[in-house]
Backbone atoms as SQL, in Angstrom:
CREATE TABLE atoms (id INTEGER PRIMARY KEY, chain TEXT, resi INTEGER, resn TEXT, atom TEXT, x REAL, y REAL, z REAL);
INSERT INTO atoms VALUES
  (1, 'A', 1, 'ARG', 'N', -8.243, 7.615, 26.145),
  (2, 'A', 1, 'ARG', 'CA', -8.073, 8.209, 24.819),
  (3, 'A', 1, 'ARG', 'C', -8.792, 7.356, 23.782),
  (4, 'A', 2, 'THR', 'N', -9.157, 7.996, 22.706),
  (5, 'A', 2, 'THR', 'CA', -9.840, 7.274, 21.633),
  (6, 'A', 2, 'THR', 'C', -8.897, 7.067, 20.450),
  (7, 'A', 3, 'ALA', 'N', -9.270, 6.144, 19.582),
  (8, 'A', 3, 'ALA', 'CA', -8.483, 5.906, 18.368),
  (9, 'A', 3, 'ALA', 'C', -8.418, 7.175, 17.527),
  (10, 'A', 4, 'ARG', 'N', -9.496, 7.907, 17.474),
  (11, 'A', 4, 'ARG', 'CA', -9.528, 9.151, 16.695),
  (12, 'A', 4, 'ARG', 'C', -8.474, 10.144, 17.187),
  (13, 'A', 5, 'GLU', 'N', -8.253, 10.179, 18.481),
  (14, 'A', 5, 'GLU', 'CA', -7.266, 11.101, 19.042),
  (15, 'A', 5, 'GLU', 'C', -5.834, 10.694, 18.685),
  (16, 'A', 6, 'LEU', 'N', -5.616, 9.414, 18.441),
  (17, 'A', 6, 'LEU', 'CA', -4.276, 8.910, 18.149),
  (18, 'A', 6, 'LEU', 'C', -3.971, 8.780, 16.660),
  (19, 'A', 7, 'MET', 'N', -5.002, 8.706, 15.841),
  (20, 'A', 7, 'MET', 'CA', -4.812, 8.422, 14.416),
  (21, 'A', 7, 'MET', 'C', -4.167, 9.579, 13.670),
  (22, 'A', 8, 'VAL', 'N', -3.605, 9.221, 12.538),
  (23, 'A', 8, 'VAL', 'CA', -3.113, 10.204, 11.586),
  (24, 'A', 8, 'VAL', 'C', -4.113, 10.193, 10.441),
  (25, 'A', 9, 'PRO', 'N', -4.646, 11.345, 10.066),
  (26, 'A', 9, 'PRO', 'CA', -5.607, 11.356, 8.958),
  (27, 'A', 9, 'PRO', 'C', -4.981, 10.746, 7.706),
  (28, 'A', 10, 'ILE', 'N', -5.745, 9.910, 7.023),
  (29, 'A', 10, 'ILE', 'CA', -5.237, 9.254, 5.816),
  (30, 'A', 10, 'ILE', 'C', -5.055, 10.300, 4.724),
  (31, 'A', 11, 'ALA', 'N', -3.843, 10.432, 4.265),
  (32, 'A', 11, 'ALA', 'CA', -3.549, 11.361, 3.185),
  (33, 'A', 11, 'ALA', 'C', -2.863, 10.642, 2.028),
  (34, 'A', 12, 'ILE', 'N', -2.198, 9.547, 2.320),
  (35, 'A', 12, 'ILE', 'CA', -1.451, 8.811, 1.304),
  (36, 'A', 12, 'ILE', 'C', -2.252, 7.577, 0.918),
  (37, 'A', 13, 'THR', 'N', -2.657, 7.508, -0.347),
  (38, 'A', 13, 'THR', 'CA', -3.363, 6.337, -0.855),
  (39, 'A', 13, 'THR', 'C', -2.716, 5.928, -2.170),
  (40, 'A', 14, 'LEU', 'N', -3.089, 4.758, -2.633),
  (41, 'A', 14, 'LEU', 'CA', -2.569, 4.252, -3.894),
  (42, 'A', 14, 'LEU', 'C', -3.722, 3.630, -4.666),
  (43, 'A', 15, 'GLY', 'N', -3.742, 3.847, -5.967),
  (44, 'A', 15, 'GLY', 'CA', -4.785, 3.277, -6.808),
  (45, 'A', 15, 'GLY', 'C', -4.647, 1.772, -6.937),
  (46, 'A', 16, 'GLU', 'N', -5.776, 1.104, -7.111),
  (47, 'A', 16, 'GLU', 'CA', -5.784, -0.357, -7.145),
  (48, 'A', 16, 'GLU', 'C', -5.063, -0.942, -8.353),
  (49, 'A', 17, 'LYS', 'N', -4.778, -0.167, -9.363),
  (50, 'A', 17, 'LYS', 'CA', -4.071, -0.678, -10.537),
  (51, 'A', 17, 'LYS', 'C', -2.571, -0.378, -10.499),
  (52, 'A', 18, 'ALA', 'N', -2.090, 0.188, -9.397),
  (53, 'A', 18, 'ALA', 'CA', -0.660, 0.488, -9.251),
  (54, 'A', 18, 'ALA', 'C', 0.137, -0.812, -9.165),
  (55, 'A', 19, 'SER', 'N', 1.375, -0.755, -9.601),
  (56, 'A', 19, 'SER', 'CA', 2.238, -1.941, -9.552),
  (57, 'A', 19, 'SER', 'C', 2.807, -2.143, -8.150),
  (58, 'A', 20, 'VAL', 'N', 3.319, -3.339, -7.924),
  (59, 'A', 20, 'VAL', 'CA', 3.982, -3.646, -6.659),
  (60, 'A', 20, 'VAL', 'C', 5.185, -2.715, -6.480),
  (61, 'A', 21, 'ALA', 'N', 5.905, -2.457, -7.556),
  (62, 'A', 21, 'ALA', 'CA', 7.065, -1.563, -7.487),
  (63, 'A', 21, 'ALA', 'C', 6.646, -0.159, -7.068),
  (64, 'A', 22, 'GLN', 'N', 5.536, 0.327, -7.603),
  (65, 'A', 22, 'GLN', 'CA', 5.043, 1.650, -7.214),
  (66, 'A', 22, 'GLN', 'C', 4.663, 1.676, -5.742),
  (67, 'A', 23, 'ALA', 'N', 4.009, 0.623, -5.287),
  (68, 'A', 23, 'ALA', 'CA', 3.603, 0.546, -3.879),
  (69, 'A', 23, 'ALA', 'C', 4.825, 0.536, -2.968),
  (70, 'A', 24, 'ALA', 'N', 5.808, -0.292, -3.289),
  (71, 'A', 24, 'ALA', 'CA', 7.016, -0.387, -2.464),
  (72, 'A', 24, 'ALA', 'C', 7.765, 0.937, -2.445),
  (73, 'A', 25, 'SER', 'N', 7.839, 1.584, -3.581),
  (74, 'A', 25, 'SER', 'CA', 8.518, 2.872, -3.671),
  (75, 'A', 25, 'SER', 'C', 7.819, 3.925, -2.819),
  (76, 'A', 26, 'LEU', 'N', 6.500, 3.978, -2.891),
  (77, 'A', 26, 'LEU', 'CA', 5.739, 4.949, -2.100),
  (78, 'A', 26, 'LEU', 'C', 5.877, 4.669, -0.609),
  (79, 'A', 27, 'MET', 'N', 5.834, 3.397, -0.233),
  (80, 'A', 27, 'MET', 'CA', 6.004, 3.039, 1.180),
  (81, 'A', 27, 'MET', 'C', 7.367, 3.497, 1.692),
  (82, 'A', 28, 'ALA', 'N', 8.410, 3.258, 0.904),
  (83, 'A', 28, 'ALA', 'CA', 9.760, 3.654, 1.312),
  (84, 'A', 28, 'ALA', 'C', 9.888, 5.173, 1.377),
  (85, 'A', 29, 'LEU', 'N', 9.370, 5.843, 0.377),
  (86, 'A', 29, 'LEU', 'CA', 9.455, 7.302, 0.318),
  (87, 'A', 29, 'LEU', 'C', 8.738, 7.967, 1.486),
  (88, 'A', 30, 'GLU', 'N', 7.567, 7.446, 1.823),
  (89, 'A', 30, 'GLU', 'CA', 6.746, 8.052, 2.874),
  (90, 'A', 30, 'GLU', 'C', 7.022, 7.469, 4.259),
  (91, 'A', 31, 'GLY', 'N', 7.804, 6.384, 4.324),
  (92, 'A', 31, 'GLY', 'CA', 8.118, 5.774, 5.614),
  (93, 'A', 31, 'GLY', 'C', 6.913, 5.138, 6.287),
  (94, 'A', 32, 'VAL', 'N', 6.060, 4.496, 5.463),
  (95, 'A', 32, 'VAL', 'CA', 4.866, 3.847, 6.013),
  (96, 'A', 32, 'VAL', 'C', 4.935, 2.346, 5.766),
  (97, 'A', 33, 'HIS', 'N', 4.209, 1.591, 6.578),
  (98, 'A', 33, 'HIS', 'CA', 4.183, 0.130, 6.448),
  (99, 'A', 33, 'HIS', 'C', 2.857, -0.380, 5.902),
  (100, 'A', 34, 'HIS', 'N', 1.897, 0.509, 5.748),
  (101, 'A', 34, 'HIS', 'CA', 0.583, 0.149, 5.214),
  (102, 'A', 34, 'HIS', 'C', 0.101, 1.258, 4.293),
  (103, 'A', 35, 'LEU', 'N', -0.548, 0.867, 3.191),
  (104, 'A', 35, 'LEU', 'CA', -1.131, 1.837, 2.273),
  (105, 'A', 35, 'LEU', 'C', -2.590, 1.495, 2.033),
  (106, 'A', 36, 'PRO', 'N', -3.475, 2.459, 2.206),
  (107, 'A', 36, 'PRO', 'CA', -4.861, 2.252, 1.800),
  (108, 'A', 36, 'PRO', 'C', -4.907, 2.199, 0.267),
  (109, 'A', 37, 'ILE', 'N', -5.599, 1.214, -0.264),
  (110, 'A', 37, 'ILE', 'CA', -5.748, 1.065, -1.708),
  (111, 'A', 37, 'ILE', 'C', -7.168, 1.494, -2.072),
  (112, 'A', 38, 'VAL', 'N', -7.259, 2.381, -3.078),
  (113, 'A', 38, 'VAL', 'CA', -8.558, 2.950, -3.439),
  (114, 'A', 38, 'VAL', 'C', -8.897, 2.674, -4.898),
  (115, 'A', 39, 'ASP', 'N', -10.209, 2.656, -5.182),
  (116, 'A', 39, 'ASP', 'CA', -10.669, 2.511, -6.558),
  (117, 'A', 39, 'ASP', 'C', -10.661, 3.893, -7.225),
  (118, 'A', 40, 'PRO', 'N', -11.026, 3.968, -8.509),
  (119, 'A', 40, 'PRO', 'CA', -10.986, 5.262, -9.203),
  (120, 'A', 40, 'PRO', 'C', -11.869, 6.353, -8.583),
  (121, 'A', 41, 'THR', 'N', -12.860, 5.963, -7.797),
  (122, 'A', 41, 'THR', 'CA', -13.718, 6.964, -7.148),
  (123, 'A', 41, 'THR', 'C', -13.177, 7.383, -5.785),
  (124, 'A', 42, 'GLY', 'N', -12.070, 6.769, -5.360),
  (125, 'A', 42, 'GLY', 'CA', -11.493, 7.084, -4.058),
  (126, 'A', 42, 'GLY', 'C', -12.016, 6.219, -2.932),
  (127, 'A', 43, 'LYS', 'N', -12.862, 5.237, -3.262),
  (128, 'A', 43, 'LYS', 'CA', -13.409, 4.335, -2.243),
  (129, 'A', 43, 'LYS', 'C', -12.343, 3.325, -1.819),
  (130, 'A', 44, 'LEU', 'N', -12.220, 3.136, -0.513),
  (131, 'A', 44, 'LEU', 'CA', -11.266, 2.176, 0.027),
  (132, 'A', 44, 'LEU', 'C', -11.644, 0.763, -0.396),
  (133, 'A', 45, 'VAL', 'N', -10.675, 0.049, -0.981),
  (134, 'A', 45, 'VAL', 'CA', -10.924, -1.340, -1.382),
  (135, 'A', 45, 'VAL', 'C', -10.047, -2.322, -0.620),
  (136, 'A', 46, 'GLY', 'N', -9.040, -1.808, 0.098),
  (137, 'A', 46, 'GLY', 'CA', -8.180, -2.690, 0.879),
  (138, 'A', 46, 'GLY', 'C', -6.995, -1.951, 1.460),
  (139, 'A', 47, 'ILE', 'N', -6.192, -2.700, 2.193),
  (140, 'A', 47, 'ILE', 'CA', -4.970, -2.173, 2.794),
  (141, 'A', 47, 'ILE', 'C', -3.820, -3.071, 2.345),
  (142, 'A', 48, 'LEU', 'N', -2.760, -2.475, 1.841),
  (143, 'A', 48, 'LEU', 'CA', -1.567, -3.212, 1.433),
  (144, 'A', 48, 'LEU', 'C', -0.482, -2.988, 2.480),
  (145, 'A', 49, 'SER', 'N', 0.137, -4.063, 2.937),
  (146, 'A', 49, 'SER', 'CA', 1.192, -3.946, 3.952),
  (147, 'A', 49, 'SER', 'C', 2.553, -4.289, 3.349),
  (148, 'A', 50, 'THR', 'N', 3.596, -3.911, 4.055),
  (149, 'A', 50, 'THR', 'CA', 4.936, -4.283, 3.602),
  (150, 'A', 50, 'THR', 'C', 5.079, -5.805, 3.577),
  (151, 'A', 51, 'MET', 'N', 4.416, -6.501, 4.489),
  (152, 'A', 51, 'MET', 'CA', 4.471, -7.968, 4.490),
  (153, 'A', 51, 'MET', 'C', 3.800, -8.526, 3.234),
  (154, 'A', 52, 'ASP', 'N', 2.730, -7.893, 2.768),
  (155, 'A', 52, 'ASP', 'CA', 2.099, -8.314, 1.507),
  (156, 'A', 52, 'ASP', 'C', 3.101, -8.202, 0.359),
  (157, 'A', 53, 'VAL', 'N', 3.849, -7.108, 0.334),
  (158, 'A', 53, 'VAL', 'CA', 4.850, -6.890, -0.714),
  (159, 'A', 53, 'VAL', 'C', 5.959, -7.937, -0.605),
  (160, 'A', 54, 'VAL', 'N', 6.438, -8.199, 0.599),
  (161, 'A', 54, 'VAL', 'CA', 7.491, -9.205, 0.805),
  (162, 'A', 54, 'VAL', 'C', 7.008, -10.578, 0.351),
  (163, 'A', 55, 'ARG', 'N', 5.780, -10.948, 0.716),
  (164, 'A', 55, 'ARG', 'CA', 5.226, -12.246, 0.288),
  (165, 'A', 55, 'ARG', 'C', 5.164, -12.333, -1.234),
  (166, 'A', 56, 'TRP', 'N', 4.717, -11.246, -1.873),
  (167, 'A', 56, 'TRP', 'CA', 4.618, -11.233, -3.334),
  (168, 'A', 56, 'TRP', 'C', 6.005, -11.421, -3.952),
  (169, 'A', 57, 'LEU', 'N', 6.993, -10.701, -3.425),
  (170, 'A', 57, 'LEU', 'CA', 8.355, -10.823, -3.945),
  (171, 'A', 57, 'LEU', 'C', 8.899, -12.238, -3.764),
  (172, 'A', 58, 'ALA', 'N', 8.611, -12.850, -2.626),
  (173, 'A', 58, 'ALA', 'CA', 9.106, -14.200, -2.341),
  (174, 'A', 58, 'ALA', 'C', 8.508, -15.238, -3.283),
  (175, 'A', 59, 'THR', 'N', 7.273, -15.036, -3.708),
  (176, 'A', 59, 'THR', 'CA', 6.613, -16.019, -4.570),
  (177, 'A', 59, 'THR', 'C', 6.698, -15.672, -6.048),
  (178, 'A', 60, 'ASN', 'N', 7.185, -14.486, -6.374),
  (179, 'A', 60, 'ASN', 'CA', 7.264, -14.049, -7.771),
  (180, 'A', 60, 'ASN', 'C', 8.675, -13.612, -8.142),
  (181, 'A', 61, 'GLU', 'N', 9.669, -14.200, -7.498),
  (182, 'A', 61, 'GLU', 'CA', 11.059, -13.837, -7.762),
  (183, 'A', 61, 'GLU', 'C', 11.355, -13.974, -9.251),
  (184, 'A', 62, 'GLY', 'N', 11.914, -12.916, -9.810),
  (185, 'A', 62, 'GLY', 'CA', 12.262, -12.940, -11.228),
  (186, 'A', 62, 'GLY', 'C', 11.154, -12.460, -12.133),
  (187, 'A', 63, 'SER', 'N', 9.950, -12.264, -11.588),
  (188, 'A', 63, 'SER', 'CA', 8.840, -11.751, -12.385),
  (189, 'A', 63, 'SER', 'C', 8.857, -10.232, -12.366),
  (190, 'A', 64, 'PRO', 'N', 8.312, -9.606, -13.389),
  (191, 'A', 64, 'PRO', 'CA', 8.195, -8.147, -13.344),
  (192, 'A', 64, 'PRO', 'C', 7.335, -7.740, -12.151),
  (193, 'A', 65, 'ALA', 'N', 7.669, -6.644, -11.515),
  (194, 'A', 65, 'ALA', 'CA', 6.953, -6.185, -10.313),
  (195, 'A', 65, 'ALA', 'C', 5.649, -5.503, -10.691),
  (196, 'A', 66, 'ARG', 'N', 4.721, -6.274, -11.250),
  (197, 'A', 66, 'ARG', 'CA', 3.411, -5.743, -11.621),
  (198, 'A', 66, 'ARG', 'C', 2.339, -6.715, -11.145),
  (199, 'A', 67, 'THR', 'N', 1.215, -6.143, -10.718),
  (200, 'A', 67, 'THR', 'CA', 0.084, -6.985, -10.309),
  (201, 'A', 67, 'THR', 'C', -1.145, -6.575, -11.058);
């Protein structure tokens, strides 16, 4: 089998200026552990994981959930 046969087409993305709170909320709502992050043109600029969010929370405790 190929990766293409197993993949789920990317439908859920998040803009690069979204807050950490928005990312965490979308991940929880959609039940995903990774979000493709896109620029205003829709070009992929990175992948955000739940571990990235946890690390941010651990190092920014008490800060507003914005990046």
